[in-house]
Short mmCIF file of N, CA and C in Angstrom, two decimals:
data_model
loop_
_atom_site.label_atom_id
_atom_site.label_comp_id
_atom_site.label_asym_id
_atom_site.label_seq_id
_atom_site.Cartn_x
_atom_site.Cartn_y
_atom_site.Cartn_z
N MET A 1 148.16 272.82 -10.83
CA MET A 1 149.34 273.31 -11.87
C MET A 1 149.49 272.15 -12.87
N LEU A 2 149.27 270.91 -12.52
CA LEU A 2 149.22 269.67 -13.55
C LEU A 2 148.03 269.39 -14.08
N GLU A 3 147.89 269.55 -15.32
CA GLU A 3 146.53 269.23 -16.18
C GLU A 3 146.86 268.28 -17.44
N LEU A 4 146.01 267.28 -17.27
CA LEU A 4 146.06 266.13 -18.45
C LEU A 4 145.47 266.91 -19.66
N ILE A 5 146.26 266.90 -20.89
CA ILE A 5 145.78 267.81 -21.92
C ILE A 5 145.45 266.71 -23.14
N LYS A 6 146.14 265.67 -22.92
CA LYS A 6 146.01 264.53 -24.18
C LYS A 6 146.42 263.31 -23.72
N GLU A 7 145.48 262.46 -24.16
CA GLU A 7 145.76 260.85 -24.01
C GLU A 7 145.66 260.24 -25.37
N GLU A 8 146.74 259.72 -25.95
CA GLU A 8 146.92 259.27 -27.16
C GLU A 8 147.45 257.78 -27.00
N ARG A 9 146.79 256.91 -27.90
CA ARG A 9 147.23 255.55 -27.87
C ARG A 9 147.76 255.22 -29.26
N PRO A 10 148.88 255.51 -29.47
CA PRO A 10 149.64 255.28 -30.88
C PRO A 10 149.97 253.88 -31.16
N PHE A 11 150.26 253.03 -29.97
CA PHE A 11 150.14 251.66 -29.94
C PHE A 11 149.45 251.15 -28.82
N SER A 12 149.81 249.92 -28.01
CA SER A 12 149.01 249.41 -27.22
C SER A 12 148.76 249.91 -25.98
N TYR A 13 149.95 251.02 -25.42
CA TYR A 13 149.67 251.64 -24.24
C TYR A 13 149.62 252.99 -24.44
N PRO A 14 148.90 253.87 -23.73
CA PRO A 14 148.78 255.31 -23.79
C PRO A 14 150.05 256.13 -23.50
N VAL A 15 150.10 257.33 -24.31
CA VAL A 15 150.90 258.31 -24.12
C VAL A 15 150.38 259.45 -23.47
N LEU A 16 150.72 259.81 -22.23
CA LEU A 16 150.02 260.96 -21.66
C LEU A 16 150.74 262.15 -21.73
N THR A 17 150.15 263.47 -21.94
CA THR A 17 150.72 264.54 -22.13
C THR A 17 150.03 265.53 -21.03
N TYR A 18 150.82 265.97 -20.28
CA TYR A 18 150.19 266.79 -19.05
C TYR A 18 150.95 268.43 -19.62
N SER A 19 150.14 269.57 -18.94
CA SER A 19 150.44 270.87 -19.09
C SER A 19 150.91 271.28 -17.74
N VAL A 20 152.10 271.76 -17.48
CA VAL A 20 152.21 272.56 -16.22
C VAL A 20 152.56 274.17 -16.71
N SER A 21 151.48 274.96 -16.05
CA SER A 21 151.21 276.23 -16.56
C SER A 21 151.97 277.16 -15.57
N ASP A 22 152.76 276.84 -14.45
CA ASP A 22 153.53 278.08 -13.71
C ASP A 22 154.83 278.29 -14.34
N SER A 23 154.87 279.30 -15.25
CA SER A 23 156.25 279.77 -15.82
C SER A 23 157.34 280.08 -14.78
N ASN A 24 156.91 280.39 -13.58
CA ASN A 24 158.18 280.61 -12.65
C ASN A 24 158.57 279.31 -12.19
N PHE A 25 157.92 278.25 -12.01
CA PHE A 25 158.35 276.94 -11.68
C PHE A 25 159.33 276.56 -12.87
N ILE A 26 158.82 276.69 -14.12
CA ILE A 26 159.57 276.02 -15.44
C ILE A 26 160.84 276.85 -15.33
N GLU A 27 160.72 278.22 -15.14
CA GLU A 27 161.97 278.93 -15.31
C GLU A 27 163.01 278.67 -14.19
N GLU A 28 162.68 278.43 -12.94
CA GLU A 28 163.50 278.21 -11.90
C GLU A 28 164.19 276.80 -11.98
N LEU A 29 163.38 275.81 -12.45
CA LEU A 29 163.96 274.45 -12.67
C LEU A 29 164.94 274.67 -13.87
N LYS A 30 164.83 275.40 -14.98
CA LYS A 30 165.71 275.57 -16.06
C LYS A 30 167.09 276.13 -15.60
N CYS A 31 166.85 277.13 -14.82
CA CYS A 31 168.02 278.01 -14.10
C CYS A 31 168.92 277.04 -13.32
N LEU A 32 168.23 276.16 -12.46
CA LEU A 32 168.96 275.21 -11.77
C LEU A 32 169.68 274.23 -12.54
N CYS A 33 169.16 273.62 -13.65
CA CYS A 33 169.82 272.84 -14.44
C CYS A 33 170.89 273.44 -15.19
N VAL A 34 170.78 274.66 -15.86
CA VAL A 34 171.79 275.30 -16.32
C VAL A 34 172.84 275.39 -15.31
N HIS A 35 172.62 276.00 -14.17
CA HIS A 35 173.69 276.08 -13.21
C HIS A 35 174.45 274.92 -12.76
N LYS A 36 173.64 273.84 -12.63
CA LYS A 36 174.29 272.56 -12.14
C LYS A 36 175.18 271.93 -13.46
N ASP A 37 174.78 272.31 -14.72
CA ASP A 37 175.49 271.84 -15.80
C ASP A 37 176.93 272.69 -15.91
N GLY A 38 176.80 273.98 -15.52
CA GLY A 38 177.89 274.88 -15.41
C GLY A 38 178.89 274.45 -14.46
N LEU A 39 178.44 273.83 -13.25
CA LEU A 39 179.31 273.46 -12.22
C LEU A 39 179.98 271.98 -12.53
N SER A 40 179.19 271.15 -13.18
CA SER A 40 179.70 269.64 -13.43
C SER A 40 180.07 269.30 -14.76
N GLY A 41 179.92 270.28 -15.64
CA GLY A 41 180.03 269.93 -17.22
C GLY A 41 178.90 269.52 -17.92
N ASN A 42 179.06 268.29 -18.53
CA ASN A 42 177.68 268.13 -19.55
C ASN A 42 176.81 267.09 -18.65
N LEU A 43 175.93 267.52 -18.26
CA LEU A 43 174.70 266.80 -17.49
C LEU A 43 174.22 265.74 -18.53
N THR A 44 174.25 265.98 -19.71
CA THR A 44 173.53 265.19 -20.61
C THR A 44 174.36 263.87 -20.92
N ASP A 45 175.59 263.80 -21.27
CA ASP A 45 176.41 262.69 -21.67
C ASP A 45 177.09 262.23 -20.49
N GLU A 46 178.19 262.85 -20.04
CA GLU A 46 179.26 262.12 -19.13
C GLU A 46 178.58 261.82 -17.67
N ASP A 47 177.61 262.51 -17.18
CA ASP A 47 177.15 262.26 -16.03
C ASP A 47 175.89 261.64 -15.92
N TRP A 48 175.43 260.87 -16.92
CA TRP A 48 174.14 259.88 -16.78
C TRP A 48 174.61 259.02 -15.88
N GLY A 49 173.54 258.50 -14.84
CA GLY A 49 173.83 257.50 -14.00
C GLY A 49 174.82 257.98 -12.67
N LYS A 50 175.38 259.14 -12.85
CA LYS A 50 176.15 259.48 -11.66
C LYS A 50 175.42 260.31 -10.72
N TYR A 51 174.29 260.61 -10.89
CA TYR A 51 173.31 261.39 -9.98
C TYR A 51 171.97 261.17 -10.17
N ASN A 52 171.13 261.41 -9.22
CA ASN A 52 169.69 261.37 -9.36
C ASN A 52 169.20 262.50 -9.04
N ILE A 53 168.61 263.35 -9.85
CA ILE A 53 168.15 264.74 -9.74
C ILE A 53 167.20 264.87 -8.75
N PHE A 54 166.51 263.87 -8.37
CA PHE A 54 165.45 263.89 -7.08
C PHE A 54 166.12 263.58 -5.74
N ASP A 55 167.60 263.51 -5.85
CA ASP A 55 168.32 263.68 -4.60
C ASP A 55 168.74 265.44 -4.42
N TRP A 56 168.61 266.10 -5.21
CA TRP A 56 168.86 267.59 -5.15
C TRP A 56 167.89 268.19 -4.26
N ASP A 57 168.48 268.96 -3.35
CA ASP A 57 167.59 269.48 -2.16
C ASP A 57 167.09 270.95 -2.66
N HIS A 58 166.06 270.96 -3.29
CA HIS A 58 165.32 271.96 -4.02
C HIS A 58 163.81 271.94 -3.92
N GLU A 59 163.23 272.86 -3.39
CA GLU A 59 161.77 272.83 -3.19
C GLU A 59 161.01 272.38 -4.60
N TYR A 60 161.54 272.87 -5.58
CA TYR A 60 160.93 272.66 -7.06
C TYR A 60 161.15 271.21 -7.42
N ILE A 61 162.41 270.74 -7.10
CA ILE A 61 162.84 269.33 -7.60
C ILE A 61 161.85 268.61 -6.87
N HIS A 62 161.54 268.75 -5.73
CA HIS A 62 160.62 267.78 -4.77
C HIS A 62 159.12 268.14 -5.36
N GLU A 63 158.89 269.18 -5.85
CA GLU A 63 157.43 269.40 -6.37
C GLU A 63 157.20 268.50 -7.78
N LEU A 64 158.52 268.71 -8.80
CA LEU A 64 158.53 267.87 -9.81
C LEU A 64 158.17 266.70 -9.55
N GLU A 65 159.15 265.95 -8.69
CA GLU A 65 158.87 264.47 -8.14
C GLU A 65 157.32 264.14 -8.03
N LEU A 66 156.71 265.04 -7.32
CA LEU A 66 155.33 264.75 -6.90
C LEU A 66 154.45 264.67 -8.10
N MET A 67 154.82 265.76 -9.10
CA MET A 67 154.15 265.75 -10.32
C MET A 67 154.40 264.43 -11.22
N PHE A 68 155.50 264.04 -11.30
CA PHE A 68 155.89 262.63 -12.16
C PHE A 68 154.89 261.76 -11.33
N LEU A 69 154.87 261.49 -10.14
CA LEU A 69 154.28 260.38 -9.48
C LEU A 69 152.82 260.64 -9.79
N GLU A 70 152.25 261.84 -9.66
CA GLU A 70 150.77 262.11 -10.11
C GLU A 70 150.33 261.71 -11.55
N ALA A 71 151.39 262.30 -12.61
CA ALA A 71 151.22 261.76 -13.63
C ALA A 71 151.17 260.43 -14.29
N SER A 72 151.89 259.65 -13.36
CA SER A 72 151.93 258.15 -13.66
C SER A 72 150.74 257.24 -13.08
N LYS A 73 150.17 257.83 -12.22
CA LYS A 73 148.95 257.11 -11.58
C LYS A 73 148.05 256.45 -12.52
N PRO A 74 147.65 257.10 -13.75
CA PRO A 74 146.73 256.24 -14.63
C PRO A 74 147.35 254.72 -15.03
N TYR A 75 148.74 254.65 -14.99
CA TYR A 75 149.17 253.51 -15.49
C TYR A 75 149.16 252.36 -14.51
N PHE A 76 149.02 252.93 -13.18
CA PHE A 76 149.39 251.70 -12.12
C PHE A 76 148.11 251.17 -11.64
N ARG A 77 148.04 249.95 -11.23
CA ARG A 77 146.88 249.37 -10.64
C ARG A 77 147.12 249.22 -9.03
N ASP A 78 146.21 248.64 -8.43
CA ASP A 78 146.17 248.48 -6.98
C ASP A 78 147.29 247.61 -6.43
N ASN A 79 148.02 246.79 -7.45
CA ASN A 79 149.05 246.14 -6.81
C ASN A 79 150.52 246.49 -6.66
N ILE A 80 150.42 248.25 -6.78
CA ILE A 80 151.79 248.76 -6.52
C ILE A 80 151.87 248.83 -5.12
N ARG A 81 153.17 248.57 -4.61
CA ARG A 81 153.48 248.77 -3.33
C ARG A 81 154.52 250.15 -3.18
N SER A 82 155.31 250.29 -4.15
CA SER A 82 156.03 251.58 -4.09
C SER A 82 156.47 251.90 -5.61
N VAL A 83 156.97 253.27 -5.69
CA VAL A 83 157.22 253.68 -6.91
C VAL A 83 158.68 254.48 -6.64
N ASP A 84 159.77 254.22 -7.45
CA ASP A 84 160.99 254.85 -7.17
C ASP A 84 161.21 255.75 -8.56
N LEU A 85 161.66 256.99 -8.43
CA LEU A 85 162.08 257.73 -9.63
C LEU A 85 163.59 257.87 -9.75
N ILE A 86 164.19 257.84 -10.77
CA ILE A 86 165.47 258.12 -10.99
C ILE A 86 165.59 259.13 -12.12
N GLY A 87 166.08 260.32 -11.95
CA GLY A 87 165.90 261.50 -12.77
C GLY A 87 167.20 262.07 -13.16
N TRP A 88 167.27 262.86 -14.28
CA TRP A 88 168.33 263.38 -14.72
C TRP A 88 167.99 264.59 -15.75
N ALA A 89 168.81 265.50 -15.87
CA ALA A 89 168.47 266.76 -16.69
C ALA A 89 169.35 266.41 -18.08
N ASN A 90 168.62 267.03 -18.99
CA ASN A 90 169.19 267.12 -20.70
C ASN A 90 169.14 268.42 -21.05
N LEU A 91 170.39 268.70 -21.63
CA LEU A 91 170.77 270.02 -22.10
C LEU A 91 171.24 269.66 -23.66
N ARG A 92 170.70 270.09 -24.62
CA ARG A 92 170.97 269.66 -26.05
C ARG A 92 170.73 270.98 -27.01
N LYS A 93 171.73 271.04 -27.75
CA LYS A 93 171.70 272.08 -28.71
C LYS A 93 171.85 271.79 -30.20
N GLY A 94 171.53 272.58 -31.13
CA GLY A 94 172.02 272.25 -32.49
C GLY A 94 171.67 271.00 -32.89
N ALA A 95 172.85 270.26 -33.32
CA ALA A 95 172.57 269.01 -34.03
C ALA A 95 172.67 267.64 -32.74
N SER A 96 172.74 267.93 -31.79
CA SER A 96 172.72 267.00 -30.61
C SER A 96 171.29 266.33 -30.70
N THR A 97 171.48 265.06 -30.65
CA THR A 97 170.59 264.06 -30.60
C THR A 97 170.52 263.00 -29.65
N HIS A 98 169.57 262.16 -29.51
CA HIS A 98 169.55 261.00 -28.64
C HIS A 98 169.22 259.97 -29.41
N LEU A 99 169.87 259.06 -29.83
CA LEU A 99 169.64 258.10 -30.97
C LEU A 99 168.50 257.10 -30.19
N ALA A 100 167.77 256.30 -30.96
CA ALA A 100 166.69 255.29 -30.48
C ALA A 100 167.14 254.44 -29.35
N HIS A 101 166.51 254.44 -28.38
CA HIS A 101 166.86 253.48 -27.28
C HIS A 101 165.60 253.33 -26.52
N THR A 102 165.57 252.33 -25.39
CA THR A 102 164.56 251.93 -24.35
C THR A 102 165.15 252.43 -23.09
N HIS A 103 164.40 252.31 -22.13
CA HIS A 103 164.78 252.39 -20.69
C HIS A 103 164.37 250.86 -20.08
N GLY A 104 164.84 249.75 -20.41
CA GLY A 104 164.42 248.40 -20.31
C GLY A 104 164.07 248.24 -18.85
N ASN A 105 164.72 248.72 -17.78
CA ASN A 105 164.05 248.47 -16.38
C ASN A 105 163.00 249.36 -15.78
N ALA A 106 162.68 250.33 -16.48
CA ALA A 106 161.78 251.26 -16.12
C ALA A 106 160.29 250.86 -16.63
N SER A 107 159.48 250.96 -15.74
CA SER A 107 158.03 250.77 -16.18
C SER A 107 157.45 251.81 -17.00
N LEU A 108 157.78 253.08 -16.72
CA LEU A 108 157.43 254.24 -17.28
C LEU A 108 158.62 255.13 -17.55
N ILE A 109 158.33 255.97 -18.49
CA ILE A 109 159.58 257.26 -18.47
C ILE A 109 158.68 258.44 -18.75
N GLY A 110 159.33 259.45 -17.96
CA GLY A 110 158.79 260.79 -17.90
C GLY A 110 159.72 261.87 -18.39
N ASN A 111 159.18 262.69 -19.16
CA ASN A 111 159.88 263.78 -19.64
C ASN A 111 159.16 265.34 -19.44
N PHE A 112 159.79 266.18 -18.71
CA PHE A 112 159.41 267.45 -18.48
C PHE A 112 159.98 268.45 -19.19
N TYR A 113 159.59 269.05 -20.09
CA TYR A 113 160.31 270.13 -20.98
C TYR A 113 160.36 271.48 -20.27
N LEU A 114 161.60 272.03 -20.35
CA LEU A 114 161.82 273.33 -19.61
C LEU A 114 162.08 274.44 -20.61
N SER A 115 162.51 274.16 -21.86
CA SER A 115 163.15 275.01 -22.79
C SER A 115 163.12 274.30 -24.15
N THR A 116 162.15 274.66 -24.99
CA THR A 116 162.00 273.99 -26.42
C THR A 116 162.23 274.86 -27.50
N PRO A 117 163.40 274.95 -28.35
CA PRO A 117 163.42 275.72 -29.58
C PRO A 117 162.50 275.15 -30.70
N PRO A 118 162.24 275.72 -31.64
CA PRO A 118 161.34 275.30 -32.61
C PRO A 118 161.71 274.07 -33.03
N ASN A 119 160.74 273.11 -33.54
CA ASN A 119 161.04 271.75 -34.12
C ASN A 119 161.30 270.83 -32.90
N SER A 120 161.18 271.05 -31.74
CA SER A 120 161.37 270.17 -30.78
C SER A 120 160.38 269.11 -30.67
N SER A 121 160.86 267.61 -30.69
CA SER A 121 159.95 266.66 -30.50
C SER A 121 160.58 265.53 -30.10
N ILE A 122 159.76 264.45 -29.77
CA ILE A 122 160.41 263.11 -29.55
C ILE A 122 159.37 261.98 -30.26
N THR A 123 160.17 261.24 -30.78
CA THR A 123 159.70 260.06 -31.75
C THR A 123 159.74 258.61 -30.97
N LEU A 124 158.37 258.10 -30.93
CA LEU A 124 158.15 256.78 -30.48
C LEU A 124 158.12 255.85 -31.44
N TYR A 125 158.46 254.72 -31.41
CA TYR A 125 158.22 253.56 -32.24
C TYR A 125 157.44 252.44 -31.83
N ASN A 126 156.41 251.77 -32.66
CA ASN A 126 155.66 250.74 -32.19
C ASN A 126 156.69 249.50 -31.81
N PRO A 127 156.53 249.26 -30.41
CA PRO A 127 157.21 248.12 -30.03
C PRO A 127 156.80 246.72 -30.49
N GLN A 128 155.78 246.69 -31.23
CA GLN A 128 155.12 245.36 -31.80
C GLN A 128 155.87 244.90 -33.13
N HIS A 129 156.59 246.14 -33.59
CA HIS A 129 157.13 245.92 -34.80
C HIS A 129 158.60 246.01 -34.85
N ILE A 130 159.33 245.80 -33.61
CA ILE A 130 160.56 246.01 -33.31
C ILE A 130 161.41 244.62 -33.45
N ASN A 131 162.46 244.51 -34.13
CA ASN A 131 163.29 243.36 -34.29
C ASN A 131 164.05 243.19 -32.77
N ARG A 132 163.79 242.15 -32.02
CA ARG A 132 164.63 242.15 -30.72
C ARG A 132 166.11 242.04 -30.82
N TYR A 133 166.59 241.72 -32.03
CA TYR A 133 168.03 241.50 -32.18
C TYR A 133 168.78 242.63 -32.73
N VAL A 134 168.01 243.46 -33.39
CA VAL A 134 168.54 244.63 -34.13
C VAL A 134 167.24 245.57 -33.76
N PRO A 135 167.09 246.45 -32.63
CA PRO A 135 165.94 247.25 -32.60
C PRO A 135 165.57 248.28 -33.63
N TRP A 136 166.71 248.80 -34.10
CA TRP A 136 166.24 249.78 -35.26
C TRP A 136 166.12 249.27 -36.68
N ALA A 137 166.43 248.00 -36.73
CA ALA A 137 166.38 247.37 -38.16
C ALA A 137 164.95 247.31 -38.78
N SER A 138 163.88 247.21 -38.08
CA SER A 138 162.60 246.82 -38.44
C SER A 138 161.72 248.06 -37.93
N VAL A 139 161.98 249.08 -37.84
CA VAL A 139 161.02 250.21 -37.35
C VAL A 139 160.05 250.42 -38.56
N SER A 140 158.81 250.30 -38.15
CA SER A 140 157.78 250.56 -39.29
C SER A 140 156.77 251.48 -39.03
N GLU A 141 156.49 251.68 -37.83
CA GLU A 141 155.66 252.78 -37.36
C GLU A 141 156.04 253.72 -36.30
N ALA A 142 156.01 255.18 -36.60
CA ALA A 142 156.77 255.87 -35.78
C ALA A 142 155.58 257.05 -35.36
N PHE A 143 155.62 257.52 -34.17
CA PHE A 143 154.73 258.44 -33.70
C PHE A 143 155.50 259.57 -32.98
N THR A 144 155.35 260.61 -33.54
CA THR A 144 156.04 262.02 -33.27
C THR A 144 155.41 262.93 -32.39
N ILE A 145 155.89 263.40 -31.23
CA ILE A 145 155.14 264.32 -30.45
C ILE A 145 155.88 265.48 -30.56
N ASN A 146 155.27 266.60 -30.86
CA ASN A 146 155.88 268.00 -30.80
C ASN A 146 155.67 268.43 -29.37
N VAL A 147 156.94 268.79 -28.68
CA VAL A 147 156.71 269.20 -27.45
C VAL A 147 157.12 270.69 -27.35
N LYS A 148 156.73 271.21 -26.17
CA LYS A 148 156.98 272.80 -25.76
C LYS A 148 157.24 272.75 -24.38
N ALA A 149 157.75 273.98 -23.96
CA ALA A 149 158.14 274.15 -22.51
C ALA A 149 156.70 274.04 -21.65
N GLY A 150 156.95 273.25 -20.65
CA GLY A 150 155.84 273.24 -19.89
C GLY A 150 155.00 271.79 -19.96
N ASP A 151 155.50 271.13 -21.08
CA ASP A 151 154.78 269.67 -21.37
C ASP A 151 155.58 268.91 -20.54
N LEU A 152 154.94 267.71 -20.02
CA LEU A 152 155.40 266.70 -19.12
C LEU A 152 154.51 265.47 -19.79
N ILE A 153 155.34 264.48 -20.28
CA ILE A 153 154.95 263.26 -21.08
C ILE A 153 155.40 262.12 -20.21
N ILE A 154 154.42 261.12 -20.26
CA ILE A 154 154.69 259.75 -19.69
C ILE A 154 154.27 258.78 -20.66
N PHE A 155 155.20 257.63 -20.74
CA PHE A 155 154.96 256.64 -21.88
C PHE A 155 155.83 255.37 -21.16
N PRO A 156 155.40 254.06 -21.70
CA PRO A 156 156.10 253.02 -21.16
C PRO A 156 157.57 252.94 -21.65
N GLY A 157 158.28 252.32 -20.57
CA GLY A 157 159.80 252.29 -20.62
C GLY A 157 160.29 251.47 -21.89
N TRP A 158 159.36 250.68 -22.31
CA TRP A 158 159.85 249.65 -23.35
C TRP A 158 159.67 250.05 -24.84
N TYR A 159 159.09 251.45 -24.92
CA TYR A 159 158.87 251.89 -26.13
C TYR A 159 160.28 252.57 -26.56
N LEU A 160 160.46 252.04 -27.71
CA LEU A 160 161.83 252.57 -28.20
C LEU A 160 161.45 253.94 -28.87
N HIS A 161 162.42 255.07 -28.66
CA HIS A 161 162.19 256.31 -28.83
C HIS A 161 163.59 256.93 -29.07
N GLU A 162 163.46 258.24 -29.65
CA GLU A 162 164.65 258.96 -29.91
C GLU A 162 164.27 260.44 -29.98
N VAL A 163 165.43 261.43 -29.73
CA VAL A 163 165.23 262.81 -29.72
C VAL A 163 165.94 263.18 -30.94
N PRO A 164 165.32 263.78 -32.06
CA PRO A 164 165.90 264.26 -33.18
C PRO A 164 166.45 265.63 -32.86
N PRO A 165 167.52 266.06 -33.55
CA PRO A 165 168.18 267.40 -33.30
C PRO A 165 167.07 268.54 -33.90
N THR A 166 167.13 269.52 -33.19
CA THR A 166 166.39 270.73 -33.80
C THR A 166 167.09 271.66 -34.84
N GLY A 167 168.44 271.52 -34.76
CA GLY A 167 169.27 272.55 -35.61
C GLY A 167 169.18 273.96 -35.10
N GLU A 168 168.83 274.32 -33.98
CA GLU A 168 168.83 275.53 -33.32
C GLU A 168 169.88 275.77 -32.25
N LYS A 169 170.23 277.00 -32.02
CA LYS A 169 171.38 277.34 -31.25
C LYS A 169 170.73 277.26 -29.92
N GLU A 170 169.46 277.47 -29.71
CA GLU A 170 168.78 277.71 -28.41
C GLU A 170 168.73 276.22 -27.77
N ALA A 171 169.09 276.17 -26.57
CA ALA A 171 169.20 274.61 -26.01
C ALA A 171 167.60 274.18 -25.70
N ARG A 172 167.61 272.82 -25.91
CA ARG A 172 166.39 272.15 -25.41
C ARG A 172 166.72 271.50 -23.96
N ILE A 173 166.04 271.86 -23.03
CA ILE A 173 166.36 271.74 -21.82
C ILE A 173 165.18 270.81 -21.24
N SER A 174 165.43 269.59 -20.79
CA SER A 174 164.34 268.90 -19.97
C SER A 174 164.72 268.12 -19.11
N ILE A 175 164.00 267.40 -18.02
CA ILE A 175 164.16 266.70 -17.00
C ILE A 175 163.45 265.40 -17.38
N SER A 176 164.41 264.29 -17.35
CA SER A 176 163.67 262.98 -17.72
C SER A 176 163.81 262.06 -16.51
N CYS A 177 163.00 260.92 -16.37
CA CYS A 177 163.18 260.06 -15.31
C CYS A 177 162.72 258.89 -15.69
N ASN A 178 163.22 257.68 -14.99
CA ASN A 178 162.64 256.43 -15.02
C ASN A 178 161.90 256.18 -13.80
N ILE A 179 160.67 255.72 -14.09
CA ILE A 179 159.69 255.36 -12.97
C ILE A 179 159.64 253.98 -12.87
N LEU A 180 160.09 253.39 -11.74
CA LEU A 180 160.25 252.10 -11.51
C LEU A 180 159.19 251.44 -10.35
N GLU A 181 158.58 250.66 -10.70
CA GLU A 181 157.30 250.17 -9.92
C GLU A 181 157.79 248.74 -9.24
N THR A 182 157.34 248.62 -8.01
CA THR A 182 157.54 247.38 -7.23
C THR A 182 156.14 246.91 -6.91
N PRO A 183 155.79 245.78 -7.66
CA PRO A 183 154.56 245.21 -7.44
C PRO A 183 154.28 244.43 -6.15
N ILE A 184 153.26 244.30 -5.52
CA ILE A 184 153.09 243.89 -4.21
C ILE A 184 153.29 242.16 -4.36
N ASP A 185 153.13 241.56 -5.43
CA ASP A 185 153.26 240.25 -5.45
C ASP A 185 154.78 239.92 -5.35
N LYS A 186 155.80 240.68 -5.76
CA LYS A 186 157.10 240.73 -5.49
C LYS A 186 157.61 240.42 -4.20
N TRP A 187 156.53 240.95 -3.18
CA TRP A 187 156.81 240.88 -1.72
C TRP A 187 156.31 239.82 -0.88
N ILE A 188 155.50 238.91 -1.77
CA ILE A 188 154.75 237.66 -1.22
C ILE A 188 155.54 236.51 -1.25
#
């Protein structure tokens, strides 16, 4: 169900794009996120850090967790003892955006897209050209990935990235996660 369709190296480390072809799986996860959003308010803004989607007891959430782990394997070497995932749902409409940021403690970031209006994308910036004091002040290289429902992308957590608005009424719904690794040498 998970197929690597693209490996790109816009900067020093690859960005991997996988395709998930099971439309029932995608639709079920989308409905689950919309239902949870209706119960708790806005999963995208106020609830970040208050839950881990991988704690939800649902067979498709467990399957998605395995997909993220499988998709992240090309990045890991034999010195990895364990990998932890912390995930959340994103529901964005119209002018909603997520400004440039990194996931400092994450080795990798994963995004699985469940619903994407036209013009849905994510933009990554070259980390070698980022001013460490004002991250957005010296961005000179950008790499934009156009995404669609069923795409699962993985990239390094230190890549500065942003989600531009689509300007559409249809919601862009995705599940994101931080992939945290524990090297064996930390245990020695």
